[in-house]
């Protein structure tokens, strides 16, 4: 079995993509679609939760997109959740099952999951941030016995903006993960929590010394979530953030993702708060 990264590195150019076939597509929200992709026979994605691939559409361009599926369930396939925000993602949203796209990677460093074993874990996801965290959540749930208490805090603008609704329902029905969701703006029929994501944090009373927090969401969310996590006593080195929004080429050449001395696509996109707390570019 050949890994996609080995194939990417062995090409005459690191920018040469490997073809992947779209097997299934599901519309989650007005802006987000889920894609199930299949690699050529004999290939495996072999990714870490939190890593990303460069996705290309012939004649349109390329963009970095986080992998949202579990490494343990890859078997020559993987999943992406794509927000329609530009030419590349608009082109992706027009594609149907059977269409071919290009992929290269996976790139960067994901969550250091081996260091999470034996710990309580809090997942904090805002909006599209649930996509990269879903890869980690499913990996943890697939190996549930290796971890302590597990909780998901997830916020969206409205009830119509929730991603992965089937997963949210399945996780809420499990007895081994606490699921708390909130919306900024309720719609008719919504009887759940209303408020920004930090209003969910008081629901979590894990012992700080044994807790890992993983946070992925819009930049404006980080500052306030970090304040509350640190106030709970969670160690700076046990708070993990994704900076996937910073990336472009994926291989440290363009400098687009640079935060002071850190190339996010190479050292990140997942970094601990201890690593970035003094970088103005990271949390501004």
PDB file of C-alpha atoms in Angstrom, residues 32 35 44 76 93 96 102 113 132 141 155 164 184 197 205 220 240 244 246 256 262 271:
ATOM      1  CA  UNK A  32     -20.987  23.567   3.178  1.00  0.00           C
ATOM      2  CA  UNK A  35     -17.293  14.890  -0.013  1.00  0.00           C
ATOM      3  CA  UNK A  44      -3.913   5.089   1.403  1.00  0.00           C
ATOM      4  CA  UNK A  76      -8.042   4.104   0.587  1.00  0.00           C
ATOM      5  CA  UNK A  93     -19.455  22.313  -5.126  1.00  0.00           C
ATOM      6  CA  UNK A  96     -20.967  15.268  -8.855  1.00  0.00           C
ATOM      7  CA  UNK A 102      -6.359  16.306  -7.662  1.00  0.00           C
ATOM      8  CA  UNK A 113      -2.930  12.069  19.867  1.00  0.00           C
ATOM      9  CA  UNK A 132     -10.920  19.002  11.312  1.00  0.00           C
ATOM     10  CA  UNK A 141     -14.223   7.364  19.993  1.00  0.00           C
ATOM     11  CA  UNK A 155     -21.366  26.312  18.361  1.00  0.00           C
ATOM     12  CA  UNK A 164     -22.406  16.494  10.408  1.00  0.00           C
ATOM     13  CA  UNK A 184     -25.935  32.418  18.232  1.00  0.00           C
ATOM     14  CA  UNK A 197     -19.495  28.990  22.648  1.00  0.00           C
ATOM     15  CA  UNK A 205     -15.979  20.380  35.279  1.00  0.00           C
ATOM     16  CA  UNK A 220     -12.372  35.748  16.903  1.00  0.00           C
ATOM     17  CA  UNK A 240      -4.156  22.734  21.194  1.00  0.00           C
ATOM     18  CA  UNK A 244      -5.343  25.915   9.121  1.00  0.00           C
ATOM     19  CA  UNK A 246      -3.228  30.530   7.406  1.00  0.00           C
ATOM     20  CA  UNK A 256       1.681  32.949   3.264  1.00  0.00           C
ATOM     21  CA  UNK A 262       6.820  29.511  12.341  1.00  0.00           C
ATOM     22  CA  UNK A 271       0.106  24.053  17.683  1.00  0.00           C
TER      23      UNK A 271
END
